[in-house]
């Protein structure tokens, strides 16, 4: 039996997932969380095999949350279930330590199969994103500006467009203010943006505001 933690800030989503997994006998939902801090509280008190994680939650979230989970002793496997179908978002999650990525418009059978595979030590990629990734290799000249960012630059970009200050980002990522400012300058240059408002407009137009 797979001991599953559902981490999603929408109660209706958590309830629907619990009903889905209750239809079979391979997966047991032993806990649920609505924020990153709740995830850590549960992991300290409960034995979990796999975290089914929405990367857009209050507080610590996204790649930073994934990275912190993976740093825990005997950390569980992580399967991201997200509304975001952008390849860069998926790549960022996988690079942070997730073992799988699936979008929320996937069919129930695919989700159950992904949970079982990742919990068993495998990896799973949303088929549509996997196809994009295959065709994306070697075509950097055709990539959108945000796809040219390094993982750290993209991580800082997502925080800037959510209204975080340089000081707040430095604290969240445990790096210096100067380092954040340097990355910010580089990512703005790569994306052709002059200020935070330009970054926000870009994020909205490319569905990257999460």
PDB file of N, CA and C in Angstrom, residues 60-152:
ATOM      1  N   UNK A  60       6.124  28.802   1.302  1.00  0.00           N
ATOM      2  CA  UNK A  60       7.147  28.146   0.500  1.00  0.00           C
ATOM      3  C   UNK A  60       6.477  27.217  -0.508  1.00  0.00           C
ATOM      4  N   UNK A  61       6.892  27.310  -1.762  1.00  0.00           N
ATOM      5  CA  UNK A  61       6.250  26.515  -2.805  1.00  0.00           C
ATOM      6  C   UNK A  61       7.207  26.339  -3.972  1.00  0.00           C
ATOM      7  N   UNK A  62       6.733  25.689  -5.019  1.00  0.00           N
ATOM      8  CA  UNK A  62       7.515  25.515  -6.225  1.00  0.00           C
ATOM      9  C   UNK A  62       8.791  24.717  -6.021  1.00  0.00           C
ATOM     10  N   UNK A  63       9.800  24.971  -6.852  1.00  0.00           N
ATOM     11  CA  UNK A  63      11.069  24.244  -6.757  1.00  0.00           C
ATOM     12  C   UNK A  63      11.720  24.354  -5.383  1.00  0.00           C
ATOM     13  N   UNK A  64      11.535  25.498  -4.719  1.00  0.00           N
ATOM     14  CA  UNK A  64      12.131  25.677  -3.398  1.00  0.00           C
ATOM     15  C   UNK A  64      11.547  24.686  -2.401  1.00  0.00           C
ATOM     16  N   UNK A  65      10.227  24.478  -2.453  1.00  0.00           N
ATOM     17  CA  UNK A  65       9.577  23.504  -1.581  1.00  0.00           C
ATOM     18  C   UNK A  65      10.053  22.085  -1.903  1.00  0.00           C
ATOM     19  N   UNK A  66      10.138  21.770  -3.177  1.00  0.00           N
ATOM     20  CA  UNK A  66      10.603  20.444  -3.593  1.00  0.00           C
ATOM     21  C   UNK A  66      12.005  20.185  -3.068  1.00  0.00           C
ATOM     22  N   UNK A  67      12.863  21.174  -3.253  1.00  0.00           N
ATOM     23  CA  UNK A  67      14.247  21.045  -2.799  1.00  0.00           C
ATOM     24  C   UNK A  67      14.326  20.814  -1.295  1.00  0.00           C
ATOM     25  N   UNK A  68      13.526  21.535  -0.520  1.00  0.00           N
ATOM     26  CA  UNK A  68      13.532  21.380   0.931  1.00  0.00           C
ATOM     27  C   UNK A  68      12.989  20.019   1.355  1.00  0.00           C
ATOM     28  N   UNK A  69      11.984  19.515   0.656  1.00  0.00           N
ATOM     29  CA  UNK A  69      11.470  18.178   0.965  1.00  0.00           C
ATOM     30  C   UNK A  69      12.551  17.137   0.718  1.00  0.00           C
ATOM     31  N   UNK A  70      13.250  17.258  -0.389  1.00  0.00           N
ATOM     32  CA  UNK A  70      14.269  16.283  -0.743  1.00  0.00           C
ATOM     33  C   UNK A  70      15.450  16.298   0.229  1.00  0.00           C
ATOM     34  N   UNK A  71      15.629  17.416   0.930  1.00  0.00           N
ATOM     35  CA  UNK A  71      16.721  17.509   1.898  1.00  0.00           C
ATOM     36  C   UNK A  71      16.370  16.858   3.233  1.00  0.00           C
ATOM     37  N   UNK A  72      15.097  16.497   3.418  1.00  0.00           N
ATOM     38  CA  UNK A  72      14.695  15.856   4.661  1.00  0.00           C
ATOM     39  C   UNK A  72      15.264  14.433   4.741  1.00  0.00           C
ATOM     40  N   UNK A  73      15.532  13.987   5.948  1.00  0.00           N
ATOM     41  CA  UNK A  73      16.011  12.619   6.123  1.00  0.00           C
ATOM     42  C   UNK A  73      14.921  11.638   5.719  1.00  0.00           C
ATOM     43  N   UNK A  74      15.298  10.604   4.955  1.00  0.00           N
ATOM     44  CA  UNK A  74      14.334   9.619   4.441  1.00  0.00           C
ATOM     45  C   UNK A  74      13.190  10.305   3.710  1.00  0.00           C
ATOM     46  N   UNK A  75      13.526  11.260   2.866  1.00  0.00           N
ATOM     47  CA  UNK A  75      12.508  12.039   2.161  1.00  0.00           C
ATOM     48  C   UNK A  75      11.691  11.151   1.221  1.00  0.00           C
ATOM     49  N   UNK A  76      10.391  11.445   1.103  1.00  0.00           N
ATOM     50  CA  UNK A  76       9.537  10.663   0.204  1.00  0.00           C
ATOM     51  C   UNK A  76       9.762  11.061  -1.247  1.00  0.00           C
ATOM     52  N   UNK A  77       9.270  10.261  -2.153  1.00  0.00           N
ATOM     53  CA  UNK A  77       9.289  10.612  -3.569  1.00  0.00           C
ATOM     54  C   UNK A  77       8.282  11.739  -3.791  1.00  0.00           C
ATOM     55  N   UNK A  78       8.450  12.494  -4.868  1.00  0.00           N
ATOM     56  CA  UNK A  78       7.570  13.622  -5.147  1.00  0.00           C
ATOM     57  C   UNK A  78       7.051  13.529  -6.581  1.00  0.00           C
ATOM     58  N   UNK A  79       5.729  13.580  -6.704  1.00  0.00           N
ATOM     59  CA  UNK A  79       5.075  13.672  -8.010  1.00  0.00           C
ATOM     60  C   UNK A  79       4.316  14.989  -8.040  1.00  0.00           C
ATOM     61  N   UNK A  80       4.677  15.865  -8.962  1.00  0.00           N
ATOM     62  CA  UNK A  80       4.008  17.165  -9.070  1.00  0.00           C
ATOM     63  C   UNK A  80       2.741  17.012  -9.903  1.00  0.00           C
ATOM     64  N   UNK A  81       1.645  17.564  -9.386  1.00  0.00           N
ATOM     65  CA  UNK A  81       0.382  17.626 -10.118  1.00  0.00           C
ATOM     66  C   UNK A  81       0.023  19.104 -10.213  1.00  0.00           C
ATOM     67  N   UNK A  82       0.169  19.672 -11.397  1.00  0.00           N
ATOM     68  CA  UNK A  82       0.094  21.128 -11.544  1.00  0.00           C
ATOM     69  C   UNK A  82      -0.842  21.542 -12.674  1.00  0.00           C
ATOM     70  N   UNK A  83      -1.344  22.763 -12.568  1.00  0.00           N
ATOM     71  CA  UNK A  83      -2.153  23.338 -13.645  1.00  0.00           C
ATOM     72  C   UNK A  83      -1.270  23.882 -14.764  1.00  0.00           C
ATOM     73  N   UNK A  84       0.026  23.979 -14.518  1.00  0.00           N
ATOM     74  CA  UNK A  84       0.941  24.598 -15.476  1.00  0.00           C
ATOM     75  C   UNK A  84       1.495  23.575 -16.463  1.00  0.00           C
ATOM     76  N   UNK A  85       1.329  23.868 -17.743  1.00  0.00           N
ATOM     77  CA  UNK A  85       1.802  22.958 -18.783  1.00  0.00           C
ATOM     78  C   UNK A  85       3.023  23.510 -19.514  1.00  0.00           C
ATOM     79  N   UNK A  86       3.651  24.549 -18.932  1.00  0.00           N
ATOM     80  CA  UNK A  86       4.866  25.109 -19.511  1.00  0.00           C
ATOM     81  C   UNK A  86       6.045  24.170 -19.264  1.00  0.00           C
ATOM     82  N   UNK A  87       6.812  23.907 -20.302  1.00  0.00           N
ATOM     83  CA  UNK A  87       7.943  22.990 -20.201  1.00  0.00           C
ATOM     84  C   UNK A  87       8.970  23.467 -19.180  1.00  0.00           C
ATOM     85  N   UNK A  88       9.213  24.782 -19.125  1.00  0.00           N
ATOM     86  CA  UNK A  88      10.208  25.304 -18.197  1.00  0.00           C
ATOM     87  C   UNK A  88       9.786  25.082 -16.748  1.00  0.00           C
ATOM     88  N   UNK A  89       8.487  25.175 -16.478  1.00  0.00           N
ATOM     89  CA  UNK A  89       7.995  24.933 -15.118  1.00  0.00           C
ATOM     90  C   UNK A  89       8.239  23.481 -14.730  1.00  0.00           C
ATOM     91  N   UNK A  90       7.942  22.571 -15.647  1.00  0.00           N
ATOM     92  CA  UNK A  90       8.165  21.151 -15.381  1.00  0.00           C
ATOM     93  C   UNK A  90       9.652  20.861 -15.182  1.00  0.00           C
ATOM     94  N   UNK A  91      10.482  21.427 -16.032  1.00  0.00           N
ATOM     95  CA  UNK A  91      11.929  21.212 -15.915  1.00  0.00           C
ATOM     96  C   UNK A  91      12.444  21.707 -14.564  1.00  0.00           C
ATOM     97  N   UNK A  92      11.954  22.855 -14.150  1.00  0.00           N
ATOM     98  CA  UNK A  92      12.390  23.428 -12.876  1.00  0.00           C
ATOM     99  C   UNK A  92      12.025  22.509 -11.718  1.00  0.00           C
ATOM    100  N   UNK A  93      10.828  21.931 -11.769  1.00  0.00           N
ATOM    101  CA  UNK A  93      10.392  21.015 -10.712  1.00  0.00           C
ATOM    102  C   UNK A  93      11.243  19.746 -10.697  1.00  0.00           C
ATOM    103  N   UNK A  94      11.515  19.201 -11.865  1.00  0.00           N
ATOM    104  CA  UNK A  94      12.318  17.980 -11.954  1.00  0.00           C
ATOM    105  C   UNK A  94      13.752  18.238 -11.516  1.00  0.00           C
ATOM    106  N   UNK A  95      14.302  19.369 -11.906  1.00  0.00           N
ATOM    107  CA  UNK A  95      15.675  19.699 -11.515  1.00  0.00           C
ATOM    108  C   UNK A  95      15.791  19.919 -10.007  1.00  0.00           C
ATOM    109  N   UNK A  96      14.695  20.324  -9.370  1.00  0.00           N
ATOM    110  CA  UNK A  96      14.699  20.550  -7.922  1.00  0.00           C
ATOM    111  C   UNK A  96      14.613  19.250  -7.141  1.00  0.00           C
ATOM    112  N   UNK A  97      14.214  18.151  -7.812  1.00  0.00           N
ATOM    113  CA  UNK A  97      14.178  16.870  -7.124  1.00  0.00           C
ATOM    114  C   UNK A  97      12.899  16.081  -7.252  1.00  0.00           C
ATOM    115  N   UNK A  98      11.906  16.597  -7.994  1.00  0.00           N
ATOM    116  CA  UNK A  98      10.688  15.818  -8.214  1.00  0.00           C
ATOM    117  C   UNK A  98      10.993  14.638  -9.126  1.00  0.00           C
ATOM    118  N   UNK A  99      10.267  13.556  -8.926  1.00  0.00           N
ATOM    119  CA  UNK A  99      10.476  12.361  -9.753  1.00  0.00           C
ATOM    120  C   UNK A  99       9.438  12.222 -10.854  1.00  0.00           C
ATOM    121  N   UNK A 100       8.480  13.144 -10.876  1.00  0.00           N
ATOM    122  CA  UNK A 100       7.471  13.098 -11.918  1.00  0.00           C
ATOM    123  C   UNK A 100       6.719  14.404 -12.002  1.00  0.00           C
ATOM    124  N   UNK A 101       6.102  14.635 -13.163  1.00  0.00           N
ATOM    125  CA  UNK A 101       5.341  15.874 -13.382  1.00  0.00           C
ATOM    126  C   UNK A 101       4.138  15.544 -14.245  1.00  0.00           C
ATOM    127  N   UNK A 102       2.976  15.980 -13.775  1.00  0.00           N
ATOM    128  CA  UNK A 102       1.725  15.695 -14.467  1.00  0.00           C
ATOM    129  C   UNK A 102       0.830  16.924 -14.366  1.00  0.00           C
ATOM    130  N   UNK A 103       0.091  17.227 -15.421  1.00  0.00           N
ATOM    131  CA  UNK A 103      -0.821  18.372 -15.384  1.00  0.00           C
ATOM    132  C   UNK A 103      -2.196  17.925 -14.891  1.00  0.00           C
ATOM    133  N   UNK A 104      -2.937  18.888 -14.339  1.00  0.00           N
ATOM    134  CA  UNK A 104      -4.213  18.571 -13.696  1.00  0.00           C
ATOM    135  C   UNK A 104      -5.322  18.208 -14.678  1.00  0.00           C
ATOM    136  N   UNK A 105      -5.099  18.397 -15.954  1.00  0.00           N
ATOM    137  CA  UNK A 105      -6.106  17.989 -16.929  1.00  0.00           C
ATOM    138  C   UNK A 105      -5.876  16.561 -17.434  1.00  0.00           C
ATOM    139  N   UNK A 106      -4.953  15.842 -16.798  1.00  0.00           N
ATOM    140  CA  UNK A 106      -4.706  14.440 -17.156  1.00  0.00           C
ATOM    141  C   UNK A 106      -5.882  13.573 -16.725  1.00  0.00           C
ATOM    142  N   UNK A 107      -6.045  12.432 -17.368  1.00  0.00           N
ATOM    143  CA  UNK A 107      -7.148  11.552 -16.993  1.00  0.00           C
ATOM    144  C   UNK A 107      -6.792  10.781 -15.719  1.00  0.00           C
ATOM    145  N   UNK A 108      -7.795  10.331 -14.962  1.00  0.00           N
ATOM    146  CA  UNK A 108      -7.558   9.654 -13.679  1.00  0.00           C
ATOM    147  C   UNK A 108      -6.665   8.420 -13.784  1.00  0.00           C
ATOM    148  N   UNK A 109      -6.834   7.662 -14.861  1.00  0.00           N
ATOM    149  CA  UNK A 109      -6.023   6.447 -15.011  1.00  0.00           C
ATOM    150  C   UNK A 109      -4.530   6.782 -15.123  1.00  0.00           C
ATOM    151  N   UNK A 110      -4.216   7.854 -15.836  1.00  0.00           N
ATOM    152  CA  UNK A 110      -2.820   8.275 -15.975  1.00  0.00           C
ATOM    153  C   UNK A 110      -2.252   8.715 -14.628  1.00  0.00           C
ATOM    154  N   UNK A 111      -3.062   9.432 -13.848  1.00  0.00           N
ATOM    155  CA  UNK A 111      -2.606   9.888 -12.531  1.00  0.00           C
ATOM    156  C   UNK A 111      -2.308   8.711 -11.618  1.00  0.00           C
ATOM    157  N   UNK A 112      -3.206   7.746 -11.560  1.00  0.00           N
ATOM    158  CA  UNK A 112      -2.998   6.580 -10.702  1.00  0.00           C
ATOM    159  C   UNK A 112      -1.740   5.823 -11.141  1.00  0.00           C
ATOM    160  N   UNK A 113      -1.580   5.646 -12.444  1.00  0.00           N
ATOM    161  CA  UNK A 113      -0.399   4.948 -12.966  1.00  0.00           C
ATOM    162  C   UNK A 113       0.878   5.704 -12.613  1.00  0.00           C
ATOM    163  N   UNK A 114       0.830   7.029 -12.685  1.00  0.00           N
ATOM    164  CA  UNK A 114       2.001   7.845 -12.360  1.00  0.00           C
ATOM    165  C   UNK A 114       2.361   7.716 -10.887  1.00  0.00           C
ATOM    166  N   UNK A 115       1.361   7.736 -10.002  1.00  0.00           N
ATOM    167  CA  UNK A 115       1.609   7.587  -8.564  1.00  0.00           C
ATOM    168  C   UNK A 115       2.274   6.246  -8.274  1.00  0.00           C
ATOM    169  N   UNK A 116       1.749   5.196  -8.853  1.00  0.00           N
ATOM    170  CA  UNK A 116       2.294   3.850  -8.619  1.00  0.00           C
ATOM    171  C   UNK A 116       3.728   3.755  -9.133  1.00  0.00           C
ATOM    172  N   UNK A 117       3.976   4.294 -10.323  1.00  0.00           N
ATOM    173  CA  UNK A 117       5.310   4.201 -10.917  1.00  0.00           C
ATOM    174  C   UNK A 117       6.339   4.991 -10.117  1.00  0.00           C
ATOM    175  N   UNK A 118       6.003   6.238  -9.743  1.00  0.00           N
ATOM    176  CA  UNK A 118       6.949   7.074  -9.007  1.00  0.00           C
ATOM    177  C   UNK A 118       7.196   6.511  -7.610  1.00  0.00           C
ATOM    178  N   UNK A 119       6.149   6.033  -6.948  1.00  0.00           N
ATOM    179  CA  UNK A 119       6.298   5.456  -5.605  1.00  0.00           C
ATOM    180  C   UNK A 119       7.195   4.223  -5.626  1.00  0.00           C
ATOM    181  N   UNK A 120       7.210   3.520  -6.754  1.00  0.00           N
ATOM    182  CA  UNK A 120       8.030   2.304  -6.890  1.00  0.00           C
ATOM    183  C   UNK A 120       9.475   2.616  -7.246  1.00  0.00           C
ATOM    184  N   UNK A 121       9.795   3.920  -7.377  1.00  0.00           N
ATOM    185  CA  UNK A 121      11.170   4.296  -7.681  1.00  0.00           C
ATOM    186  C   UNK A 121      11.398   4.753  -9.099  1.00  0.00           C
ATOM    187  N   UNK A 122      10.323   4.803  -9.893  1.00  0.00           N
ATOM    188  CA  UNK A 122      10.452   5.219 -11.279  1.00  0.00           C
ATOM    189  C   UNK A 122      10.256   6.712 -11.468  1.00  0.00           C
ATOM    190  N   UNK A 123      10.202   7.119 -12.714  1.00  0.00           N
ATOM    191  CA  UNK A 123       9.975   8.513 -13.054  1.00  0.00           C
ATOM    192  C   UNK A 123       8.812   8.601 -14.040  1.00  0.00           C
ATOM    193  N   UNK A 124       8.121   9.733 -14.004  1.00  0.00           N
ATOM    194  CA  UNK A 124       6.978   9.899 -14.899  1.00  0.00           C
ATOM    195  C   UNK A 124       6.921  11.335 -15.390  1.00  0.00           C
ATOM    196  N   UNK A 125       6.709  11.489 -16.695  1.00  0.00           N
ATOM    197  CA  UNK A 125       6.587  12.818 -17.292  1.00  0.00           C
ATOM    198  C   UNK A 125       5.289  12.868 -18.085  1.00  0.00           C
ATOM    199  N   UNK A 126       4.533  13.936 -17.898  1.00  0.00           N
ATOM    200  CA  UNK A 126       3.312  14.130 -18.673  1.00  0.00           C
ATOM    201  C   UNK A 126       3.640  13.896 -20.149  1.00  0.00           C
ATOM    202  N   UNK A 127       2.907  12.990 -20.823  1.00  0.00           N
ATOM    203  CA  UNK A 127       3.255  12.632 -22.212  1.00  0.00           C
ATOM    204  C   UNK A 127       3.380  13.822 -23.149  1.00  0.00           C
ATOM    205  N   UNK A 128       2.507  14.823 -22.970  1.00  0.00           N
ATOM    206  CA  UNK A 128       2.569  15.993 -23.854  1.00  0.00           C
ATOM    207  C   UNK A 128       3.830  16.802 -23.612  1.00  0.00           C
ATOM    208  N   UNK A 129       4.236  16.935 -22.359  1.00  0.00           N
ATOM    209  CA  UNK A 129       5.456  17.659 -22.040  1.00  0.00           C
ATOM    210  C   UNK A 129       6.685  16.860 -22.458  1.00  0.00           C
ATOM    211  N   UNK A 130       6.604  15.542 -22.337  1.00  0.00           N
ATOM    212  CA  UNK A 130       7.723  14.700 -22.761  1.00  0.00           C
ATOM    213  C   UNK A 130       7.979  14.866 -24.258  1.00  0.00           C
ATOM    214  N   UNK A 131       6.901  14.989 -25.022  1.00  0.00           N
ATOM    215  CA  UNK A 131       7.043  15.189 -26.466  1.00  0.00           C
ATOM    216  C   UNK A 131       7.661  16.553 -26.757  1.00  0.00           C
ATOM    217  N   UNK A 132       7.204  17.566 -26.032  1.00  0.00           N
ATOM    218  CA  UNK A 132       7.794  18.904 -26.202  1.00  0.00           C
ATOM    219  C   UNK A 132       9.285  18.889 -25.874  1.00  0.00           C
ATOM    220  N   UNK A 133       9.615  18.180 -24.791  1.00  0.00           N
ATOM    221  CA  UNK A 133      11.004  18.124 -24.356  1.00  0.00           C
ATOM    222  C   UNK A 133      11.874  17.452 -25.413  1.00  0.00           C
ATOM    223  N   UNK A 134      11.355  16.410 -26.047  1.00  0.00           N
ATOM    224  CA  UNK A 134      12.109  15.697 -27.070  1.00  0.00           C
ATOM    225  C   UNK A 134      12.414  16.596 -28.261  1.00  0.00           C
ATOM    226  N   UNK A 135      11.424  17.387 -28.666  1.00  0.00           N
ATOM    227  CA  UNK A 135      11.615  18.265 -29.816  1.00  0.00           C
ATOM    228  C   UNK A 135      12.356  19.547 -29.449  1.00  0.00           C
ATOM    229  N   UNK A 136      12.420  19.836 -28.149  1.00  0.00           N
ATOM    230  CA  UNK A 136      13.060  21.060 -27.680  1.00  0.00           C
ATOM    231  C   UNK A 136      14.586  20.959 -27.698  1.00  0.00           C
ATOM    232  N   UNK A 137      15.101  19.738 -27.594  1.00  0.00           N
ATOM    233  CA  UNK A 137      16.543  19.525 -27.523  1.00  0.00           C
ATOM    234  C   UNK A 137      17.217  20.031 -28.804  1.00  0.00           C
ATOM    235  N   UNK A 138      18.237  20.886 -28.607  1.00  0.00           N
ATOM    236  CA  UNK A 138      19.012  21.353 -29.745  1.00  0.00           C
ATOM    237  C   UNK A 138      18.396  22.491 -30.534  1.00  0.00           C
ATOM    238  N   UNK A 139      17.314  23.079 -29.990  1.00  0.00           N
ATOM    239  CA  UNK A 139      16.667  24.171 -30.711  1.00  0.00           C
ATOM    240  C   UNK A 139      16.645  25.439 -29.859  1.00  0.00           C
ATOM    241  N   UNK A 140      17.756  25.736 -29.190  1.00  0.00           N
ATOM    242  CA  UNK A 140      17.798  26.881 -28.282  1.00  0.00           C
ATOM    243  C   UNK A 140      17.543  28.202 -28.999  1.00  0.00           C
ATOM    244  N   UNK A 141      17.861  28.264 -30.278  1.00  0.00           N
ATOM    245  CA  UNK A 141      17.667  29.515 -31.008  1.00  0.00           C
ATOM    246  C   UNK A 141      16.189  29.864 -31.147  1.00  0.00           C
ATOM    247  N   UNK A 142      15.318  28.844 -31.084  1.00  0.00           N
ATOM    248  CA  UNK A 142      13.892  29.057 -31.244  1.00  0.00           C
ATOM    249  C   UNK A 142      13.175  29.163 -29.893  1.00  0.00           C
ATOM    250  N   UNK A 143      13.895  29.085 -28.809  1.00  0.00           N
ATOM    251  CA  UNK A 143      13.270  29.084 -27.500  1.00  0.00           C
ATOM    252  C   UNK A 143      12.767  30.471 -27.121  1.00  0.00           C
ATOM    253  N   UNK A 144      11.701  30.489 -26.319  1.00  0.00           N
ATOM    254  CA  UNK A 144      11.228  31.736 -25.747  1.00  0.00           C
ATOM    255  C   UNK A 144      12.258  32.236 -24.731  1.00  0.00           C
ATOM    256  N   UNK A 145      12.272  33.534 -24.455  1.00  0.00           N
ATOM    257  CA  UNK A 145      13.284  34.086 -23.542  1.00  0.00           C
ATOM    258  C   UNK A 145      13.367  33.390 -22.198  1.00  0.00           C
ATOM    259  N   UNK A 146      12.221  33.051 -21.585  1.00  0.00           N
ATOM    260  CA  UNK A 146      12.273  32.436 -20.255  1.00  0.00           C
ATOM    261  C   UNK A 146      12.895  31.048 -20.283  1.00  0.00           C
ATOM    262  N   UNK A 147      12.870  30.388 -21.447  1.00  0.00           N
ATOM    263  CA  UNK A 147      13.467  29.058 -21.561  1.00  0.00           C
ATOM    264  C   UNK A 147      14.993  29.118 -21.584  1.00  0.00           C
ATOM    265  N   UNK A 148      15.544  30.306 -21.762  1.00  0.00           N
ATOM    266  CA  UNK A 148      16.992  30.469 -21.781  1.00  0.00           C
ATOM    267  C   UNK A 148      17.566  30.760 -20.405  1.00  0.00           C
ATOM    268  N   UNK A 149      16.689  30.928 -19.408  1.00  0.00           N
ATOM    269  CA  UNK A 149      17.155  31.217 -18.059  1.00  0.00           C
ATOM    270  C   UNK A 149      17.738  29.965 -17.415  1.00  0.00           C
ATOM    271  N   UNK A 150      18.727  30.150 -16.560  1.00  0.00           N
ATOM    272  CA  UNK A 150      19.230  29.029 -15.766  1.00  0.00           C
ATOM    273  C   UNK A 150      18.167  28.661 -14.734  1.00  0.00           C
ATOM    274  N   UNK A 151      18.328  27.524 -14.086  1.00  0.00           N
ATOM    275  CA  UNK A 151      17.358  27.103 -13.074  1.00  0.00           C
ATOM    276  C   UNK A 151      17.236  28.127 -11.955  1.00  0.00           C
ATOM    277  N   UNK A 152      18.363  28.674 -11.506  1.00  0.00           N
ATOM    278  CA  UNK A 152      18.337  29.669 -10.432  1.00  0.00           C
ATOM    279  C   UNK A 152      17.681  30.963 -10.901  1.00  0.00           C
TER     280      UNK A 152
END
